[in-house]
Coordinates of C-alpha atoms in Angstrom, one line a residue:
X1071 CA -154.5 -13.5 -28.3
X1072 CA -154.5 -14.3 -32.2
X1073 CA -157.7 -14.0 -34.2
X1074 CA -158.1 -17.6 -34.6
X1075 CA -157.5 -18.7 -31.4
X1076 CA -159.9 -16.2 -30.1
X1077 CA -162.7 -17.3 -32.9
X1078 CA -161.9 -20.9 -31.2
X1079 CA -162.3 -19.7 -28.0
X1080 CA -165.6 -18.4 -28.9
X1081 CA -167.1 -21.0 -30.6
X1082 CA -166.1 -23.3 -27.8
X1083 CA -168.3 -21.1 -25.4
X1084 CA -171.1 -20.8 -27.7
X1085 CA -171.4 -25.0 -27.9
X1086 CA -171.6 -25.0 -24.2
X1087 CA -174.2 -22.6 -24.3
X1088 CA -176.2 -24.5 -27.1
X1089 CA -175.6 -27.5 -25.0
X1090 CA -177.2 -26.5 -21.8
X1091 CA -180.3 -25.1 -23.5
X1092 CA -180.8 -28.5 -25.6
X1093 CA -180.7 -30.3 -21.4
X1094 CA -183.0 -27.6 -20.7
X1095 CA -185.3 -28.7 -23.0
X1096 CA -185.5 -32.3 -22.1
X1097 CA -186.6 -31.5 -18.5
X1098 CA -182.9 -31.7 -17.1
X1099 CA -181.6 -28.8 -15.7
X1100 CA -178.4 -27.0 -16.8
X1101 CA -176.9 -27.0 -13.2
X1102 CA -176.7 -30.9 -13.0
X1103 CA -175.2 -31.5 -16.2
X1104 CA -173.1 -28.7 -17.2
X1105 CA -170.4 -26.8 -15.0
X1106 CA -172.2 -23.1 -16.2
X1107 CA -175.6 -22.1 -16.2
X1108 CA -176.9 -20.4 -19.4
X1109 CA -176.7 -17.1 -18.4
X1110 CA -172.8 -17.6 -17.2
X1111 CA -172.3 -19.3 -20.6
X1112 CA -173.7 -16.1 -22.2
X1113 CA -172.1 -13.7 -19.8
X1114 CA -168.8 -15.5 -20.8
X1115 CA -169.5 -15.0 -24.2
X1116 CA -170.3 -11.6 -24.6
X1117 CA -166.9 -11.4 -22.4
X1118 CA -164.8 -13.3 -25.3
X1119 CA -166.7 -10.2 -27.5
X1120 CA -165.7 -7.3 -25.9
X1121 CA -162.2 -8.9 -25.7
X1122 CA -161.3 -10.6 -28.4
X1123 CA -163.2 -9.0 -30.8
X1124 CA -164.6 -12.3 -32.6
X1125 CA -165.7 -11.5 -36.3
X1126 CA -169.4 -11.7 -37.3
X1127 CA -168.3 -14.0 -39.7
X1128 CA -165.8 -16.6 -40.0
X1129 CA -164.4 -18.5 -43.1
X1130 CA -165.8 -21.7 -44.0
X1131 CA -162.2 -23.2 -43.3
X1132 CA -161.7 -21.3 -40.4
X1133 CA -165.0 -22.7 -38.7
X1134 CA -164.3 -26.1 -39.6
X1135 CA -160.9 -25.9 -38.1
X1136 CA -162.3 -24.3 -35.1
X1137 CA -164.8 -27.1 -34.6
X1138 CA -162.3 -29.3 -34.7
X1139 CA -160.4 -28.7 -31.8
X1140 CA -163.0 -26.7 -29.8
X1141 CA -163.0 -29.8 -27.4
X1142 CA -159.1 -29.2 -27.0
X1143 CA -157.7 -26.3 -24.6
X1144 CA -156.6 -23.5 -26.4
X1145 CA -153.2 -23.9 -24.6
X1146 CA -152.4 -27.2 -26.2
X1147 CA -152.7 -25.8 -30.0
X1148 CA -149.0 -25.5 -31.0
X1149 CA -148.3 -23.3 -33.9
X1150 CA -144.3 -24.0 -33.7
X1151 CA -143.1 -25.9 -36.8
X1152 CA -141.7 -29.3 -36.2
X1153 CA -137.6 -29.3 -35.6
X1154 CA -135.9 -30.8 -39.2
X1155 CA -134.4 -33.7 -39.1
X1156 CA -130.6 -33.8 -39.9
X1157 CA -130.2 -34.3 -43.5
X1158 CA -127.4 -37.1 -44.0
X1159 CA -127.3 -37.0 -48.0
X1160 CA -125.8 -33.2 -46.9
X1161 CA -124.1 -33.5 -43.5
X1162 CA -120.8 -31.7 -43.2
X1163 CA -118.3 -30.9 -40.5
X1164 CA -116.0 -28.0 -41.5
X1165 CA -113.3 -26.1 -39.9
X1166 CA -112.4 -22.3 -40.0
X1167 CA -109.4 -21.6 -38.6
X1168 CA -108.1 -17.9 -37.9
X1169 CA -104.6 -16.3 -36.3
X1170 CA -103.8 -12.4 -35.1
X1171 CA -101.1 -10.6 -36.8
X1172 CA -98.6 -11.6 -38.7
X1173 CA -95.3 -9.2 -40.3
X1174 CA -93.1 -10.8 -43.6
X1175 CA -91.4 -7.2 -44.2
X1176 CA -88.1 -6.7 -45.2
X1177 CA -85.7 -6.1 -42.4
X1178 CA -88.1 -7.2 -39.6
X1179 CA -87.5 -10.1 -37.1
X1180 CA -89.4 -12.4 -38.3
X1181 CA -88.1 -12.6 -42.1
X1182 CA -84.9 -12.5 -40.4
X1183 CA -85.6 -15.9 -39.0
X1184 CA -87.6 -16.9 -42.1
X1185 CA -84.4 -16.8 -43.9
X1186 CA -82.7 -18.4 -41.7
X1187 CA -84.6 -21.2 -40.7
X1188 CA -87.1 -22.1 -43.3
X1189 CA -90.8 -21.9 -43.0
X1190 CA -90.7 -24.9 -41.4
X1191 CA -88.1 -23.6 -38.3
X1192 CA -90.4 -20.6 -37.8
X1193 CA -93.9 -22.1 -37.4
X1194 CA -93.9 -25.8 -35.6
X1195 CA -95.2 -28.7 -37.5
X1196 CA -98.1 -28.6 -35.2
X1197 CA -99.7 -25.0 -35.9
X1198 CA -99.0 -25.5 -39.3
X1199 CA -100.9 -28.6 -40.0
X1200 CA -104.1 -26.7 -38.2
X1201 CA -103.6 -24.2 -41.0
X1202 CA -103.2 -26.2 -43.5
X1203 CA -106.2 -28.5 -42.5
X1204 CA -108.7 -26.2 -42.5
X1205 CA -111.1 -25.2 -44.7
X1206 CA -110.9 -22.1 -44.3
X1207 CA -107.5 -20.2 -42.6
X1208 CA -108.4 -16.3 -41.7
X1209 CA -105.2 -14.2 -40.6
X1210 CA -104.1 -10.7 -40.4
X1211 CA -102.0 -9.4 -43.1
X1212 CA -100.2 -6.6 -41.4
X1213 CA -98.0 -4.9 -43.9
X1214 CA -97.7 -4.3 -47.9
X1215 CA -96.4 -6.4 -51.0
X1216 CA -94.5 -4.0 -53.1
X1217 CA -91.4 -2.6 -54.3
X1218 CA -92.8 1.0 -54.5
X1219 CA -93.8 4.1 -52.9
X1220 CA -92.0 6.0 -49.4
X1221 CA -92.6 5.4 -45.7
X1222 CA -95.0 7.9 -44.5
X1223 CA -94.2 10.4 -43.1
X1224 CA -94.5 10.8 -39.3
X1225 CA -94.7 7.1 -39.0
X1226 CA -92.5 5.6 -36.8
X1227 CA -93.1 1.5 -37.9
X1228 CA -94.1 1.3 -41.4
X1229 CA -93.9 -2.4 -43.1
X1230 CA -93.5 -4.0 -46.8
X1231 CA -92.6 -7.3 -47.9
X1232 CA -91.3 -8.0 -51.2
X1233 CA -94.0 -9.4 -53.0
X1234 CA -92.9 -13.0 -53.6
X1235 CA -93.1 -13.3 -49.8
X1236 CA -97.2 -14.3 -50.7
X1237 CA -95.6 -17.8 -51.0
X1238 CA -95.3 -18.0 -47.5
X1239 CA -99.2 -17.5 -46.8
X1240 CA -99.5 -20.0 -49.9
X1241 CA -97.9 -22.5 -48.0
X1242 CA -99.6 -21.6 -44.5
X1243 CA -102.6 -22.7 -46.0
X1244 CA -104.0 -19.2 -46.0
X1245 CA -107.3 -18.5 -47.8
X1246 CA -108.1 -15.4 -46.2
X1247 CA -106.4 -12.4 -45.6
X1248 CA -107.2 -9.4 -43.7
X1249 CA -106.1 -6.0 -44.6
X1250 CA -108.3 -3.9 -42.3
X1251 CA -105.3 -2.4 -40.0
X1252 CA -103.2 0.4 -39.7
X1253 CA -100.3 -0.8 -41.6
X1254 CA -101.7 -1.2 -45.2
X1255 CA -101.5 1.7 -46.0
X1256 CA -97.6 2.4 -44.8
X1257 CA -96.0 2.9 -48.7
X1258 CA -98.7 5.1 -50.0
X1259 CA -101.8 4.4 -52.7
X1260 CA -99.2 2.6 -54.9
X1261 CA -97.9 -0.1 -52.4
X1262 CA -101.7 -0.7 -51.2
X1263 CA -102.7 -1.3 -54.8
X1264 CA -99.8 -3.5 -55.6
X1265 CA -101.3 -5.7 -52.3
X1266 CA -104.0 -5.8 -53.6
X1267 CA -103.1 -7.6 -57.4
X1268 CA -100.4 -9.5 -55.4
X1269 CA -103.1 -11.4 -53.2
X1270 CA -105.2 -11.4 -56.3
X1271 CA -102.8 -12.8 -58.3
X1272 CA -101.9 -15.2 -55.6
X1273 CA -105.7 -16.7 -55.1
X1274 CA -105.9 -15.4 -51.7
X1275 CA -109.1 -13.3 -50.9
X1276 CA -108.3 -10.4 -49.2
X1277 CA -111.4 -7.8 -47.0
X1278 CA -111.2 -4.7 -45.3
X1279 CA -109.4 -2.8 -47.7
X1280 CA -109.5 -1.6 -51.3
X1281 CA -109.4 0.2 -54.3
X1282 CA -112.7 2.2 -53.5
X1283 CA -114.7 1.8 -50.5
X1284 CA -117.4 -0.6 -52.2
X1285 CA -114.1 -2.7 -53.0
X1286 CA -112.7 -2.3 -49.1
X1287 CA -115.9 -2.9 -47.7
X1288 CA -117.0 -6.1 -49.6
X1289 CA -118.0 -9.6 -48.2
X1290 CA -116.2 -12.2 -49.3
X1291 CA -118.6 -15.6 -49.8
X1292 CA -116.4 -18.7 -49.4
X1293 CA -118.7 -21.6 -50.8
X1294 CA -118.0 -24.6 -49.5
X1295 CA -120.2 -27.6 -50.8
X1296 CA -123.0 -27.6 -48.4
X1297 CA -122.5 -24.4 -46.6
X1298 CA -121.2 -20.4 -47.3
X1299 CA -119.7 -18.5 -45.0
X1300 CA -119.5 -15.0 -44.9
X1301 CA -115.9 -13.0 -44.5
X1302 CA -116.1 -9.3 -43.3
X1303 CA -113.3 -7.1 -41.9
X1304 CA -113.2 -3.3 -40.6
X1305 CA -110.8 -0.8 -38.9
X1306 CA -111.6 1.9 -36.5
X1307 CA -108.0 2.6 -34.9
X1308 CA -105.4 5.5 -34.8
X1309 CA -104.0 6.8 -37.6
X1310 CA -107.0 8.0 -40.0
X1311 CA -105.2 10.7 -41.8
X1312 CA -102.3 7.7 -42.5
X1313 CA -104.0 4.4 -42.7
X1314 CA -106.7 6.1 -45.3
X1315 CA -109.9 5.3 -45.5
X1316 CA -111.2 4.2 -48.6
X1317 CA -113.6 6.5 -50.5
X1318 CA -116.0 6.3 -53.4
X1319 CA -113.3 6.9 -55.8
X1320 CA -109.9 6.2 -54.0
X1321 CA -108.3 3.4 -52.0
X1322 CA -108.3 2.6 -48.9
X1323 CA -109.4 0.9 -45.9
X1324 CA -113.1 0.6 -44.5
X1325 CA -112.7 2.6 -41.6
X1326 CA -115.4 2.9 -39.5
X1327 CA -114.1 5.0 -36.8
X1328 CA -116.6 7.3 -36.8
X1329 CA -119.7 5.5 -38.9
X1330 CA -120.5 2.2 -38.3
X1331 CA -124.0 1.7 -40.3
X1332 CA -122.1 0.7 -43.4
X1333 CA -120.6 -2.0 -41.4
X1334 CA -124.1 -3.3 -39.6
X1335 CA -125.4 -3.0 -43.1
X1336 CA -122.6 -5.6 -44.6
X1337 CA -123.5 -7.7 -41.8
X1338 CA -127.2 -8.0 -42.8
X1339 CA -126.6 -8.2 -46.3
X1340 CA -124.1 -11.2 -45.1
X1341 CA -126.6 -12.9 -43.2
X1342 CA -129.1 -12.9 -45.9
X1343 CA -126.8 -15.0 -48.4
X1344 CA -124.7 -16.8 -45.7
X1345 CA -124.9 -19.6 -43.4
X1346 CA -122.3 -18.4 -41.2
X1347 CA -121.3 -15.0 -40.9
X1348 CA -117.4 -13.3 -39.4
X1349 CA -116.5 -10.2 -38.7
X1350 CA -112.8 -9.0 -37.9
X1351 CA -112.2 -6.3 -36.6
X1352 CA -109.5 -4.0 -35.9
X1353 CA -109.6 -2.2 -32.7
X1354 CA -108.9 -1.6 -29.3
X1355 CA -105.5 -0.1 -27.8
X1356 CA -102.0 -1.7 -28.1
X1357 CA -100.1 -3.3 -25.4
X1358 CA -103.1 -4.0 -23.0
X1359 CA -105.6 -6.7 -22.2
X1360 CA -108.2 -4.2 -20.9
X1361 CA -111.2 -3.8 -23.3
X1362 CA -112.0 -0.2 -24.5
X1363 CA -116.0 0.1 -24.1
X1364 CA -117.0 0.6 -27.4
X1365 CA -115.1 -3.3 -28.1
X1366 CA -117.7 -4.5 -26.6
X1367 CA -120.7 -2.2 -27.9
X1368 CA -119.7 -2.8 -31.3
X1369 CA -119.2 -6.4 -30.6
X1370 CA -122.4 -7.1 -29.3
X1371 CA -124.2 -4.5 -32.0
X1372 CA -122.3 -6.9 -35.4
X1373 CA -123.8 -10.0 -33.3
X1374 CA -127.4 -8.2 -33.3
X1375 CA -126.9 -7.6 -37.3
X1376 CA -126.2 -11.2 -37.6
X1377 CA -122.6 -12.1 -37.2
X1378 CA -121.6 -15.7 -35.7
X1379 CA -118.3 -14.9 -35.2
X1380 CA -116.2 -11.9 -33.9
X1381 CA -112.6 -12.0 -34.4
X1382 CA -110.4 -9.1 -33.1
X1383 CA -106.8 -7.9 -33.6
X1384 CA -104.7 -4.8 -33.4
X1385 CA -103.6 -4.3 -29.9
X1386 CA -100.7 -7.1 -30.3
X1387 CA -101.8 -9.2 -27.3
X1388 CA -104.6 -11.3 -26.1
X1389 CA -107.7 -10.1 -24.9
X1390 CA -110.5 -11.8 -23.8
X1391 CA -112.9 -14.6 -24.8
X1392 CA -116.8 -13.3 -24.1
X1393 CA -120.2 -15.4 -25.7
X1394 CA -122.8 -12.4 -26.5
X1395 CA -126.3 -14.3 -27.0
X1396 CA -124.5 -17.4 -27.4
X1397 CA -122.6 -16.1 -30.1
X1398 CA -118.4 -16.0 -29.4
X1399 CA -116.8 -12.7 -29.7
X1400 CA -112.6 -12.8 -29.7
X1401 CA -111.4 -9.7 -28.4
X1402 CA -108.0 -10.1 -29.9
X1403 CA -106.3 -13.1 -31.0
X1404 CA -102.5 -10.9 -30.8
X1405 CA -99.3 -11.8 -32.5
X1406 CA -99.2 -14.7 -33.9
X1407 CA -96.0 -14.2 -35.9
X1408 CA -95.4 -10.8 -35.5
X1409 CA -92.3 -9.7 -33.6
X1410 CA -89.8 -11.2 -31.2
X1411 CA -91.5 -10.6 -28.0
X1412 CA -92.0 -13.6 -25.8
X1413 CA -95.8 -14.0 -25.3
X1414 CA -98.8 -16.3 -25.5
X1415 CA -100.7 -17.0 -28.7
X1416 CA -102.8 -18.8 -30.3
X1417 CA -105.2 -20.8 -33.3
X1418 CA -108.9 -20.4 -32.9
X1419 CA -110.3 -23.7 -34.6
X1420 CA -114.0 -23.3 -35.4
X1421 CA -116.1 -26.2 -36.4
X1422 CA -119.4 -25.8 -37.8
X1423 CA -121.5 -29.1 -38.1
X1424 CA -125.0 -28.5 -40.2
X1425 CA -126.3 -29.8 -43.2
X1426 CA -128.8 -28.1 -46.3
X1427 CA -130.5 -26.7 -43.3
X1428 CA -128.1 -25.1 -42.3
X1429 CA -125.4 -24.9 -39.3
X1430 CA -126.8 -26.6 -36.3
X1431 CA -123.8 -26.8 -33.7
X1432 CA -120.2 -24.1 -33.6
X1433 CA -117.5 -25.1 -31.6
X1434 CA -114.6 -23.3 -30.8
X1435 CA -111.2 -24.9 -29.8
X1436 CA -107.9 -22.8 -28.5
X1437 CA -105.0 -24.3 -30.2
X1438 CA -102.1 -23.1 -27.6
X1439 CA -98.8 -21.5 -29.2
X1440 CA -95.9 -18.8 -28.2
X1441 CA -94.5 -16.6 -29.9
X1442 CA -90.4 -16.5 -28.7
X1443 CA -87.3 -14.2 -28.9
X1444 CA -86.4 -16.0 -32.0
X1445 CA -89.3 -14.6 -33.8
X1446 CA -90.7 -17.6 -34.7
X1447 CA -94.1 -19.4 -33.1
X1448 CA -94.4 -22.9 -31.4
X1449 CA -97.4 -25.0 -30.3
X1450 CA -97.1 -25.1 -26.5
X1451 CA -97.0 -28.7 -26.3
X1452 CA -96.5 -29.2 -22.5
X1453 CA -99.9 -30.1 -20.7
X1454 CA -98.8 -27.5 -18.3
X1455 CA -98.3 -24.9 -20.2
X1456 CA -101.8 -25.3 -22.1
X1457 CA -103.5 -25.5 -18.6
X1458 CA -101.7 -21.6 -17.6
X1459 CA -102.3 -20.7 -21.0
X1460 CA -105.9 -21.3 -21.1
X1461 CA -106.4 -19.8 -17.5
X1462 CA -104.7 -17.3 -18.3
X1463 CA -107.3 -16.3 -21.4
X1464 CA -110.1 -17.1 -19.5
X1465 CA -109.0 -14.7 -16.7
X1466 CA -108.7 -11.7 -18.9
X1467 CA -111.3 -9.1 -18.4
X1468 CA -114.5 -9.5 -20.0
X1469 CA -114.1 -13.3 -20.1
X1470 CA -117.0 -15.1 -19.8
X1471 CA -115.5 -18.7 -20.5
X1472 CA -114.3 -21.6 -19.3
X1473 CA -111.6 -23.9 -21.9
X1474 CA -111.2 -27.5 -21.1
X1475 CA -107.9 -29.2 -21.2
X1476 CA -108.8 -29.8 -25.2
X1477 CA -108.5 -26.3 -25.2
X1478 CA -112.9 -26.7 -26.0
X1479 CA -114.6 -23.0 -25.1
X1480 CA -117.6 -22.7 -23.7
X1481 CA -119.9 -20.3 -21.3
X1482 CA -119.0 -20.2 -18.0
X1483 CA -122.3 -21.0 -15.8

């Protein structure tokens, strides 16, 4: 019990004790009038004492407070502040929308079929117009812009675009670009560095790597006009001594393989200046749908430091859909135009509805694509085919979802 509500408490008792003496006094006796004698009055009293410890003394304010809802049960004095009302003069609705991993190198599939067909052969109308639309678009930049440095060594897939491939994430909309992963780093210090001015130069922000580890590790702040949002990205997969972690003093990634408190710490720093905090991460093993256990510790630890939003990548497939204290945590979104294997895929669409406030409602909408032999990726237009899809993600392990045929997400009761 609070110190107030137990001065209240007391003061209450002691009226009821002044009030069957005064009875007393007139000739009436205690017992008719009152539902406790003196002496239980007194005995309840000394109880509330012992107890609650009421002060010899009470503020002026305090007392006058106290007598003024002595006559009320203690129960019914609400301390919880009143719910805001939506503010309309700043209502927004805004969308974030993310994809897995994508691969413009030289000599790969995919840039194979990008010269062929166009940008517009290789990613259907539909998918595209998501990306575009959003406020936001979030994918995984898995490979290097440059012309220098040498494959490493011992490495049996190592990826670089030339740099004027950037145009194509210029015209996918992309504002975000995620280099946490364990192909960054394929040409050496050089060809991450030249990444980095290339996106820079571009106008695309780029996380999880960088010239120095306070550079790798960074938030990124996108500040929309009534709301921010908070862009984080880490790595803790294969590969250390190749994908390098960044340092104090050299570039790299921010690996956190093996030390996660600079992460968490990010996070809370995010979620002080944010209204809406991500996290993607890079993790888990390639080629399977089944969740490595510390997935889901770390997931559920970045959503106790703050994070609204977990995205995953790096095992080049999708893995499951779970809501940890209501907040959603996307285990791996997979290729989205990565390679020529025929899979599912997909667009997470986020809306966030708030206003100066701050968010008050997060949706999350799959939008249902496949990536094909030709290495290019289509919307999976069929009603069909989005039903199988979406069962198919909600049946993955650690799934706790249901998806509507709008492709909506939501807990599964």
């Amino acid at each position: 019990m609070s110190r107030r509500k137990a001065v209240r408490q007391g003061l209450s008792l002691l009226l009821s004790v002044a009030l069957a003496l005064s009875l007393a006094a007139c000739g009436q006796t205690a017992a008719d009038e009152s539902s406790l004698s003196a002496e239980e009055s007194v005995g309840a009293v000394s109880s509330a004492d012992s107890s609650a410890e009421i002060a010899p003394e009470t503020d002026p304010a305090d007392a006058s407070a106290a007598g003024d809802s002595a006559i009320l049960p203690v129960e019914e004095i609400s301390t919880e502040p009143e719910p805001l009302e939506p503010d309309p003069d700043t209502a927004y609705e805004y969308t974030l929308c993310f994809a897995g991993d994508v691969n413009l190198a030289e000599g790969q599939y995919t840039t194979a079929a990008l010269d062929s067909y166009g940008l517009s052969g290789c990613v259907s109308e539909t998918l595209r117009n998501y990306m575009t639309g959003a406020d936001i678009m979030c994918l995984n930049n898995e490979f290097t812009y440059s012309s220098r440095g040498t494959p490493l060594e011992g490495k049996t897939y190592t990826y670089r675009a030339s740099p004027s491939r950037v145009s194509v994430l210029e015209e996918l909309g992309v504002d975000v670009a995620v280099l946490a992963n364990n192909h960054i780093y394929d040409y050496g210090e050089e060809a991450l560095l030249d990444t980095l001015d290339t996106l820079d130069g571009a106008g695309i922000a780029r996380i999880g790597a960088g010239e120095d580890l306070e550079d790798a590790s960074a938030i990124y702040y996108a500040q929309l006009e009534h709301c921010t949002v908070a862009y984080i990205a880490a790595s803790r997969v294969e590969w250390s001594a190749q994908t390098k972690p960044a340092t104090s003093d050299s570039p790299g990634t921010f690996y956190t393989a093996y030390d996660t408190a600079l992460l968490y710490q990010r996070v809370q720093e995010a979620k002080e200046q944010a209204d809406f905090v991500v996290v993607y991460m890079h993790w888990g093993i390639e080629g399977t749908a089944d969740l490595e256990e510390y997935q889901m510790e770390v997931g559920d630890a970045l959503v106790d430091a703050g994070a609204d939003l977990v995205i995953g990548d790096h095992p080049h497939q999708l893995q499951g859909v779970r809501y940890y204290n209501g907040v959603p945590i996307f285990y791996a979104l997979g290729n989205y135009w990565f390679s020529r294997k025929e899979e599912y895929t997909m667009l997470v669409n986020v809306t966030l509805t708030g206003d100066k406030n701050g968010v008050r409602d997060v949706s999350c909408q799959i939008v249902p694509a496949y990536q094909q032999a030709s290495a290019t990726v289509t919307w999976l237009e069929s009603a069909d085919n989005q039903r199988a899809m979406y069962d198919y993600l909600a049946s993955l392990p650690g799934s706790n979802v249901t998806i509507d045929d709008g492709g909506m997400v939501a807990v599964k009761e």
